[in-house]
Amino acid sequence: DAGVTQSPTHLIKTRGQQVTLRCSPISGHKSVSWYQQVLGQGPQFIFQYYEKEERGRGNFPDRFSARQFPNYSSELNVNALLLGDSALYLCASSPGTQNTGELFFGEGSRLTVL
Amino acid sequence: QQQVKQSPQSLIVQKGGISIINCAYENTAFDYFPWYQQFPGKGPALLIAIRPDVSEKKEGRFTISFNKSAKQFSLHIMDSQPGDSATYFCAASIDTNAGKSTFGDGTTLTVKP
């Protein structure tokens, strides 16, 4: 069975540009979460979506937005990129939002902002 | 405000030794405490997890010890192997919603042969 897949794996943008990252959860998983992992730090929660609705938002500016599609895949959008947005963006899926058990992570999208 | 504090930042252990990583949390609403292992270029993978109704959970060489009153939990890796060399993260969440977790800053473990 396929795990959580993310695309693109690497990308380089310049300040002020916009980026869209994509995630496909494990088949049957209805919850998708996005995390930002800056080098040398732990993942920081950005968003959780369940059944196409936002179920949680971390302490990130409005430049960050996301959505979930009917097939449970998800996109993370970041506008007006700043140098500090350079990070590994991780997507994770789970069956639901309570008693979720194991959280499955993808390998991430490495974003570099120049 | 960091709600989950992890220590040490880095750890070097000889093969066969015991690796111990500690975490402390602040929010008493947390009710799910997983540990993740991350290798370079990979996403974190769940290693072992515990809920606060038990004080210890063991899976193979990995043990979580949990102290609810002290708001602390730790990961013990017995008989550490070079293949265990990785970064380890503790995390915590509410309503056992692992998708909305607060992570520690990680411990880089190096096991020397």
XYZ file of N, CA and C in Angstrom:
681
model
N 0.848 -1.201 0.000
C 0.000 0.000 0.000
C 0.881 1.248 0.000
N 0.451 2.269 -0.729
C 1.214 3.502 -0.786
C 1.069 4.244 0.529
N 2.187 4.875 0.936
C 2.149 5.702 2.118
C 1.688 7.095 1.751
N 1.966 8.055 2.625
C 1.640 9.445 2.352
C 2.623 9.972 1.293
N 2.101 10.520 0.236
C 2.966 11.033 -0.824
C 2.841 12.547 -0.910
N 3.978 13.195 -1.105
C 4.021 14.646 -1.187
C 4.762 15.071 -2.456
N 4.326 16.204 -2.988
C 5.034 16.770 -4.147
C 4.966 18.281 -4.108
N 5.976 18.968 -4.651
C 7.242 18.403 -5.104
C 8.131 18.048 -3.912
N 9.210 17.335 -4.148
C 10.114 16.974 -3.057
C 11.043 18.135 -2.706
N 11.459 18.867 -3.699
C 12.313 20.029 -3.487
C 11.840 21.163 -4.399
N 11.949 22.388 -3.897
C 11.663 23.536 -4.749
C 12.344 24.765 -4.207
N 12.688 25.646 -5.142
C 13.352 26.902 -4.800
C 12.492 28.051 -5.303
N 12.214 28.993 -4.428
C 11.419 30.173 -4.770
C 12.171 31.416 -4.314
N 11.728 32.557 -4.796
C 12.291 33.822 -4.339
C 11.284 34.548 -3.457
N 11.782 35.466 -2.670
C 10.923 36.230 -1.765
C 9.764 36.878 -2.517
N 8.592 36.828 -1.937
C 7.423 37.438 -2.532
C 6.604 36.501 -3.413
N 7.209 35.377 -3.827
C 6.479 34.438 -4.662
C 5.495 33.627 -3.829
N 4.724 32.815 -4.534
C 3.736 31.950 -3.917
C 4.088 30.495 -4.222
N 3.722 29.588 -3.309
C 4.024 28.177 -3.511
C 2.814 27.329 -3.129
N 2.628 26.240 -3.849
C 1.587 25.258 -3.541
C 2.230 23.897 -3.373
N 1.974 23.278 -2.235
C 2.483 21.944 -1.931
C 1.308 20.982 -1.887
N 1.554 19.754 -2.339
C 0.465 18.794 -2.459
C 0.726 17.537 -1.639
N -0.364 16.914 -1.197
C -0.259 15.739 -0.338
C -1.393 14.769 -0.638
N -1.037 13.497 -0.758
C -2.040 12.442 -0.880
C -1.936 11.546 0.342
N -3.008 11.409 1.114
C -2.940 10.611 2.340
C -2.999 9.123 2.030
N -2.783 8.338 3.054
C -2.947 6.896 2.935
C -4.409 6.602 2.624
N -4.633 5.623 1.766
C -5.988 5.268 1.387
C -6.830 4.944 2.620
N -7.988 5.588 2.704
C -8.872 5.368 3.840
C -8.709 6.386 4.953
N -7.630 7.149 4.915
C -7.421 8.190 5.922
C -8.152 9.459 5.508
N -8.916 10.011 6.447
C -9.715 11.187 6.138
C -9.140 12.468 6.728
N -8.133 12.346 7.576
C -7.525 13.524 8.206
C -6.138 13.760 7.631
N -5.888 15.006 7.275
C -4.570 15.414 6.794
C -4.099 16.590 7.630
N -2.856 16.510 8.081
C -2.257 17.599 8.849
C -1.003 18.077 8.145
N -0.714 19.348 8.292
C 0.496 19.961 7.741
C 1.361 20.476 8.880
N 2.679 20.225 8.739
C 3.647 20.683 9.717
C 4.807 21.366 8.990
N 5.397 22.355 9.662
C 6.610 23.005 9.174
C 7.771 22.585 10.072
N 8.850 22.099 9.464
C 10.016 21.706 10.248
C 11.220 22.517 9.784
N 11.586 23.475 10.599
C 12.784 24.267 10.345
C 13.990 23.458 10.788
N 15.098 23.624 10.091
C 16.301 22.849 10.384
C 16.688 22.956 11.851
N 16.862 21.810 12.498
C 17.285 21.781 13.882
C 16.156 21.884 14.888
N 14.902 21.925 14.404
C 13.755 22.030 15.302
C 12.752 20.915 15.033
N 11.821 20.767 15.943
C 10.759 19.798 15.743
C 9.677 20.341 14.828
N 8.859 19.460 14.272
C 7.749 19.918 13.429
C 6.803 20.840 14.202
N 6.346 21.893 13.513
C 5.375 22.826 14.084
C 4.048 22.683 13.340
N 2.972 22.508 14.104
C 1.647 22.284 13.520
C 1.161 23.515 12.784
N 0.694 23.305 11.538
C 0.150 24.417 10.748
C -1.366 24.277 10.634
N -1.820 23.152 10.065
C -3.248 22.933 9.834
C -3.592 21.463 10.018
N -4.863 21.215 10.370
C -5.452 19.897 10.241
C -6.782 20.026 9.512
N -6.982 19.142 8.553
C -8.243 19.069 7.825
C -8.832 17.687 7.988
N -10.151 17.659 8.152
C -10.873 16.393 8.263
C -12.186 16.542 7.514
N -12.444 15.622 6.619
C -13.668 15.680 5.825
C -13.844 17.063 5.185
N -12.744 17.590 4.649
C -12.712 18.847 3.896
C -12.907 20.091 4.762
N -12.991 19.923 6.061
C -13.159 21.078 6.938
C -11.900 21.286 7.792
N -11.562 22.545 8.026
C -10.427 22.853 8.888
C -10.785 22.497 10.327
N -9.935 21.699 10.951
C -10.186 21.265 12.318
C -9.184 21.852 13.303
N -8.224 22.564 12.797
C -7.248 23.173 13.689
C -6.263 23.990 12.886
N -5.776 25.057 13.532
C -4.808 25.922 12.884
C -3.764 26.297 13.911
N -2.508 26.204 13.544
C -1.422 26.581 14.441
C -1.143 28.076 14.356
N -0.102 28.498 15.020
C 0.245 29.917 15.099
C 1.048 30.355 13.876
N 0.381 30.404 12.747
C 0.994 30.816 11.488
C 0.190 31.963 10.891
N 0.852 32.853 10.158
C 0.142 34.015 9.586
C -0.839 33.601 8.491
N -1.682 34.561 8.117
C -2.713 34.299 7.111
C -2.134 34.027 5.723
N -0.835 34.243 5.558
C -0.194 33.908 4.280
C -0.258 32.390 4.016
N -0.458 31.646 5.077
C -0.564 30.192 4.972
C -2.047 29.813 4.874
N -2.359 28.991 3.884
C -3.724 28.508 3.749
C -3.675 27.072 3.226
N -4.756 26.360 3.379
C -4.802 24.970 2.927
C -6.228 24.616 2.560
N -6.354 23.495 1.893
C -7.673 22.969 1.618
C -7.565 21.464 1.430
N -8.701 20.805 1.562
C -8.759 19.362 1.362
C -9.829 19.067 0.332
N -9.537 18.142 -0.532
C -10.421 17.828 -1.651
C -11.304 16.609 -1.318
N -12.356 16.374 -2.130
C -13.243 15.236 -1.849
C -12.527 13.892 -1.768
N -11.391 13.741 -2.455
C -10.650 12.473 -2.373
C -9.677 12.470 -1.187
N -9.780 13.470 -0.318
C -9.002 13.631 0.920
C -7.575 14.113 0.687
N -7.148 14.295 -0.556
C -5.848 14.905 -0.782
C -5.907 16.359 -0.337
N -4.741 16.978 -0.215
C -4.715 18.326 0.347
C -3.640 19.161 -0.316
N -3.841 20.456 -0.282
C -2.842 21.420 -0.734
C -2.556 22.424 0.366
N -1.283 22.803 0.471
C -0.869 23.886 1.358
C -0.356 25.009 0.467
N -0.867 26.207 0.665
C -0.443 27.375 -0.091
C 0.228 28.373 0.843
N 1.321 28.917 0.373
C 1.988 29.973 1.120
C 2.207 31.143 0.168
N 1.656 32.305 0.521
C 1.796 33.510 -0.295
C 2.890 34.412 0.249
N 3.352 35.328 -0.623
C 4.315 36.361 -0.209
C 5.456 35.762 0.598
N 6.142 34.806 -0.002
C 7.173 34.049 0.695
C 8.246 34.940 1.314
N 8.646 34.552 2.521
C 9.729 35.203 3.246
C 10.893 34.223 3.375
N 12.077 34.766 3.629
C 13.242 33.898 3.805
C 12.992 32.881 4.914
N 12.295 33.298 5.947
C 12.023 32.442 7.101
C 11.055 31.306 6.822
N 10.460 31.299 5.631
C 9.565 30.194 5.271
C 10.351 28.990 4.761
N 11.646 29.150 4.594
C 12.490 28.029 4.166
C 12.429 26.935 5.223
N 11.999 25.754 4.818
C 11.793 24.668 5.774
C 11.396 23.405 5.026
N 11.295 22.327 5.787
C 10.717 21.078 5.286
C 9.243 21.087 5.678
N 8.367 20.952 4.717
C 6.936 20.945 4.978
C 6.450 19.500 4.923
N 5.936 19.049 6.042
C 5.517 17.665 6.205
C 4.003 17.558 6.193
N 3.538 16.538 5.503
C 2.128 16.197 5.525
C 1.983 14.883 6.278
N 0.924 14.771 7.052
C 0.684 13.545 7.812
C -0.790 13.180 7.720
N -1.083 11.891 7.707
C -2.476 11.485 7.646
C -2.811 10.511 8.774
N -4.072 10.488 9.126
C -4.590 9.567 10.131
C -6.047 9.278 9.793
N -6.601 8.217 10.378
C -7.979 7.866 10.027
C -8.992 8.948 10.371
N -8.803 9.611 11.534
C -9.768 10.612 11.982
C -9.107 11.643 12.848
N -9.866 12.197 13.780
C -9.340 13.258 14.642
C -9.395 12.907 16.116
N -9.921 11.750 16.475
C -9.886 11.307 17.859
C -9.460 9.843 17.885
N -8.718 9.496 18.937
C -8.187 8.137 19.038
C -7.569 7.721 17.707
N -6.750 8.626 17.201
C -6.247 8.441 15.843
C -5.230 7.320 15.729
N -4.602 6.953 16.856
C -3.539 5.975 16.739
C -2.363 6.588 16.002
N -1.708 5.784 15.191
C -0.489 6.220 14.532
C -0.752 7.325 13.525
N 0.150 8.312 13.536
C 0.150 9.381 12.548
C 1.221 9.040 11.529
N 0.859 9.043 10.256
C 1.785 8.663 9.201
C 2.252 9.904 8.454
N 3.569 10.110 8.402
C 4.149 11.255 7.727
C 4.650 10.893 6.338
N 4.568 11.865 5.441
C 5.259 11.772 4.171
C 6.713 12.183 4.339
N 7.465 12.175 3.238
C 8.879 12.519 3.328
C 9.123 14.019 3.223
N 8.076 14.759 2.946
C 8.188 16.202 3.002
C 8.522 16.874 1.682
N 8.255 18.166 1.662
C 8.649 19.039 0.548
C 9.632 20.052 1.105
N 10.842 20.039 0.571
C 11.888 20.952 1.049
C 11.793 22.252 0.259
N 11.412 23.335 0.946
C 11.257 24.649 0.314
C 12.431 25.542 0.684
N 13.081 26.090 -0.310
C 14.140 27.068 -0.098
C 13.692 28.390 -0.690
N 13.718 29.439 0.118
C 13.340 30.777 -0.336
C 14.595 31.638 -0.396
N 14.883 32.152 -1.577
C 16.085 32.976 -1.765
C 15.747 34.456 -1.827
N 5.678 30.240 23.367
C 5.748 29.401 24.571
C 5.843 27.946 24.136
N 6.963 27.315 24.511
C 7.167 25.941 24.122
C 6.477 25.051 25.139
N 5.554 24.240 24.677
C 4.782 23.425 25.599
C 5.416 22.072 25.862
N 6.344 21.637 25.011
C 7.030 20.366 25.201
C 8.531 20.632 25.095
N 9.228 20.393 26.196
C 10.664 20.633 26.239
C 11.401 19.310 26.266
N 12.354 19.154 25.375
C 13.069 17.895 25.198
C 14.541 18.078 25.504
N 15.139 17.063 26.135
C 16.574 17.084 26.427
C 17.114 15.660 26.448
N 18.400 15.468 26.137
C 19.351 16.478 25.693
C 19.168 16.795 24.211
N 19.848 17.779 23.721
C 19.793 18.134 22.308
C 20.512 17.091 21.472
N 21.605 16.546 22.009
C 22.349 15.502 21.325
C 22.870 14.502 22.345
N 23.103 13.277 21.863
C 23.466 12.186 22.755
C 24.359 11.220 21.998
N 25.460 10.846 22.611
C 26.362 9.858 22.028
C 26.445 8.679 22.987
N 26.194 7.495 22.456
C 26.148 6.280 23.272
C 26.963 5.194 22.574
N 27.609 4.360 23.363
C 28.325 3.219 22.804
C 27.343 2.108 22.458
N 27.683 1.341 21.443
C 26.868 0.185 21.061
C 26.640 -0.701 22.274
N 25.386 -1.104 22.461
C 25.035 -1.933 23.602
C 24.609 -1.152 24.828
N 24.817 0.144 24.813
C 24.465 0.979 25.957
C 22.991 1.373 25.977
N 22.609 2.126 26.983
C 21.233 2.597 27.130
C 21.165 4.079 26.762
N 20.240 4.408 25.884
C 20.011 5.804 25.509
C 18.757 6.287 26.236
N 18.840 7.456 26.851
C 17.697 8.002 27.589
C 17.445 9.433 27.117
N 16.230 9.687 26.693
C 15.825 11.015 26.240
C 14.602 11.438 27.063
N 14.623 12.676 27.511
C 13.577 13.152 28.415
C 12.734 14.267 27.800
N 11.474 14.301 28.192
C 10.581 15.380 27.779
C 9.708 15.820 28.941
N 9.413 17.106 28.960
C 8.525 17.673 29.971
C 7.459 18.489 29.256
N 6.244 18.413 29.761
C 5.153 19.155 29.129
C 4.472 20.048 30.148
N 3.703 21.013 29.645
C 3.057 21.991 30.511
C 1.537 21.840 30.538
N 0.971 21.475 29.413
C -0.484 21.445 29.295
C -1.031 20.134 29.860
N -1.774 20.199 30.957
C -2.302 18.985 31.580
C -3.442 18.363 30.780
N -3.886 19.030 29.722
C -4.919 18.462 28.853
C -4.338 17.452 27.862
N -3.021 17.419 27.726
C -2.411 16.440 26.824
C -2.748 15.025 27.301
N -3.132 14.161 26.378
C -3.479 12.799 26.772
C -2.923 11.741 25.828
N -1.982 12.120 24.995
C -1.367 11.154 24.085
C 0.058 11.608 23.867
N 1.019 10.677 24.110
C 2.426 11.055 24.119
C 3.218 10.061 23.252
N 3.424 10.403 21.987
C 4.192 9.522 21.108
C 5.653 9.949 21.005
N 6.479 9.007 20.605
C 7.862 9.274 20.251
C 8.032 8.927 18.771
N 8.735 9.809 18.053
C 8.989 9.601 16.641
C 10.487 9.493 16.389
N 10.828 8.722 15.369
C 12.207 8.558 14.921
C 12.301 9.123 13.509
N 13.310 9.949 13.265
C 13.462 10.545 11.944
C 14.897 10.367 11.445
N 15.007 9.757 10.265
C 16.300 9.627 9.603
C 16.442 10.756 8.589
N 17.684 11.133 8.260
C 17.899 12.238 7.298
C 17.158 11.992 5.995
N 16.459 13.027 5.532
C 15.742 12.934 4.265
C 14.416 12.202 4.342
N 14.013 11.815 5.522
C 12.753 11.091 5.704
C 11.834 11.848 6.647
N 10.550 11.520 6.579
C 9.625 12.076 7.545
C 9.693 11.299 8.852
N 9.188 11.883 9.935
C 9.173 11.161 11.221
C 8.310 9.906 11.123
N 8.702 8.889 11.862
C 7.927 7.646 11.922
C 7.668 7.307 13.372
N 6.431 6.897 13.669
C 6.075 6.570 15.052
C 6.896 5.395 15.548
N 7.451 5.588 16.751
C 8.255 4.541 17.376
C 7.437 3.807 18.448
N 6.875 4.573 19.348
C 6.111 4.040 20.469
C 5.312 5.184 21.061
N 4.162 4.887 21.662
C 3.323 5.938 22.232
C 2.687 5.450 23.524
N 2.299 6.408 24.379
C 1.697 6.053 25.659
C 0.563 7.012 25.982
N -0.420 6.534 26.711
C -1.476 7.367 27.242
C -1.282 7.479 28.746
N -1.798 8.532 29.396
C -1.445 8.797 30.790
C -2.039 7.839 31.817
N -2.823 6.844 31.387
C -3.386 5.908 32.353
C -2.407 4.785 32.725
N -1.241 4.765 32.067
C -0.204 3.786 32.411
C 1.108 4.522 32.656
N 1.981 3.913 33.460
C 3.239 4.565 33.808
C 4.408 4.079 32.961
N 4.215 2.980 32.262
C 5.304 2.454 31.443
C 4.742 1.621 30.312
N 5.420 1.704 29.154
C 5.055 0.875 28.020
C 6.338 0.422 27.343
N 6.404 -0.874 27.052
C 7.613 -1.434 26.460
C 7.271 -2.112 25.146
N 8.096 -1.829 24.130
C 7.965 -2.510 22.848
C 9.372 -2.843 22.366
N 9.747 -4.111 22.521
C 11.084 -4.527 22.119
C 12.141 -3.835 22.960
N 13.082 -3.151 22.296
C 14.146 -2.466 23.022
C 13.738 -1.061 23.481
N 12.545 -0.632 23.134
C 12.099 0.739 23.414
C 11.076 0.747 24.553
N 11.293 1.635 25.525
C 10.395 1.772 26.669
C 10.088 3.242 26.892
N 8.800 3.535 27.117
C 8.410 4.875 27.572
C 8.098 4.778 29.063
N 8.676 5.716 29.825
C 8.305 5.880 31.227
C 7.545 7.186 31.361
N 6.422 7.154 32.072
C 5.553 8.327 32.154
C 5.288 8.687 33.606
N 5.502 9.953 33.967
C 5.266 10.446 35.318
C 4.256 11.590 35.224
N 2.986 11.264 35.467
C 1.916 12.247 35.293
C 2.053 13.409 36.271
N 2.400 13.132 37.523
C 2.473 14.202 38.524
C 3.591 15.189 38.209
N 4.682 14.676 37.659
C 5.802 15.543 37.311
C 5.670 16.120 35.908
N 4.678 15.656 35.158
C 4.479 16.085 33.773
C 5.739 15.838 32.948
N 6.249 14.617 33.080
C 7.458 14.241 32.362
C 7.295 12.837 31.776
N 7.965 12.595 30.656
C 8.021 11.258 30.106
C 9.355 11.090 29.398
N 9.795 9.854 29.320
C 11.117 9.602 28.768
C 11.113 8.361 27.885
N 12.075 8.333 26.986
C 12.290 7.196 26.092
C 13.607 6.533 26.472
N 13.543 5.228 26.677
C 14.734 4.453 26.955
C 14.954 3.483 25.802
N 16.155 3.501 25.239
C 16.512 2.555 24.191
C 17.572 1.631 24.777
N 17.182 0.391 24.964
C 18.107 -0.596 25.528
C 18.962 -1.186 24.410
N 20.171 -1.649 24.785
C 21.054 -2.305 23.815
C 21.126 -1.479 22.518
N 21.461 -0.220 22.648
C 21.476 0.699 21.503
C 22.393 0.177 20.395
N 21.947 0.324 19.154
C 22.665 -0.152 17.984
C 22.991 1.009 17.043
N 24.049 0.881 16.240
C 24.365 1.954 15.287
C 23.180 2.324 14.392
N 22.339 1.354 14.068
C 21.154 1.623 13.258
C 20.112 2.479 13.957
N 20.270 2.676 15.270
C 19.361 3.546 16.023
C 19.750 5.014 15.884
N 20.912 5.263 15.287
C 21.375 6.650 15.113
C 20.376 7.409 14.244
N 19.763 8.417 14.835
C 18.685 9.167 14.181
C 18.327 10.337 15.088
N 17.353 11.124 14.664
C 16.814 12.176 15.521
C 15.487 11.707 16.092
N 15.320 11.874 17.382
C 14.121 11.420 18.072
C 13.336 12.623 18.583
N 12.035 12.582 18.370
C 11.149 13.654 18.804
C 10.088 13.103 19.742
N 9.881 13.776 20.853
C 8.699 13.499 21.648
C 7.592 14.435 21.186
N 6.372 14.076 21.473
C 5.238 14.900 21.080
C 4.104 14.688 22.068
N 3.121 15.565 22.004
C 1.957 15.451 22.865
C 0.748 16.028 22.146
N -0.426 15.465 22.444
C -1.639 15.987 21.816
C -2.824 15.815 22.761
N -3.929 16.481 22.411
C -5.159 16.458 23.209
C -6.206 15.609 22.492
N -7.030 14.910 23.258
C -8.070 14.035 22.699
C -7.473 12.958 21.790
N -6.244 12.581 22.124
C -5.499 11.591 21.327
C -5.607 11.900 19.851
N -5.626 13.185 19.515
C -5.639 13.613 18.129
C -4.196 13.840 17.696
N -3.556 12.769 17.233
C -2.137 12.856 16.901
C -1.877 13.825 15.761
N -2.914 14.113 14.957
C -2.727 15.019 13.832
C -2.504 16.453 14.239
N -2.745 16.757 15.500
C -2.602 18.116 16.005
C -1.638 18.091 17.181
N -0.426 17.637 16.916
C 0.548 17.401 17.970
C 1.485 18.581 18.174
N 1.977 18.691 19.405
C 3.037 19.624 19.758
C 4.309 18.805 19.938
N 5.355 19.165 19.209
C 6.590 18.395 19.211
C 7.677 19.087 20.040
N 8.573 18.271 20.608
C 9.804 18.792 21.172
C 10.778 19.125 20.047
N 11.915 19.686 20.400
C 12.878 20.128 19.396
C 13.823 19.040 18.917
N 13.706 17.849 19.474
C 14.471 16.732 18.962
C 15.775 16.462 19.682
N 16.194 15.191 19.637
C 17.481 14.749 20.176
C 18.178 13.946 19.097
N 19.381 14.370 18.740
C 20.156 13.631 17.759
C 20.981 12.581 18.485
N 20.667 11.327 18.210
C 21.347 10.201 18.854
C 22.392 9.621 17.907
N 23.593 9.450 18.421
C 24.654 8.779 17.681
C 25.095 7.583 18.507
N 25.019 6.402 17.918
C 25.460 5.183 18.586
C 26.770 4.745 17.941
N 27.822 4.767 18.716
C 29.154 4.429 18.197
C 29.395 2.925 18.279
N 29.940 2.346 17.196
C 30.148 0.891 17.175
C 31.276 0.448 18.102
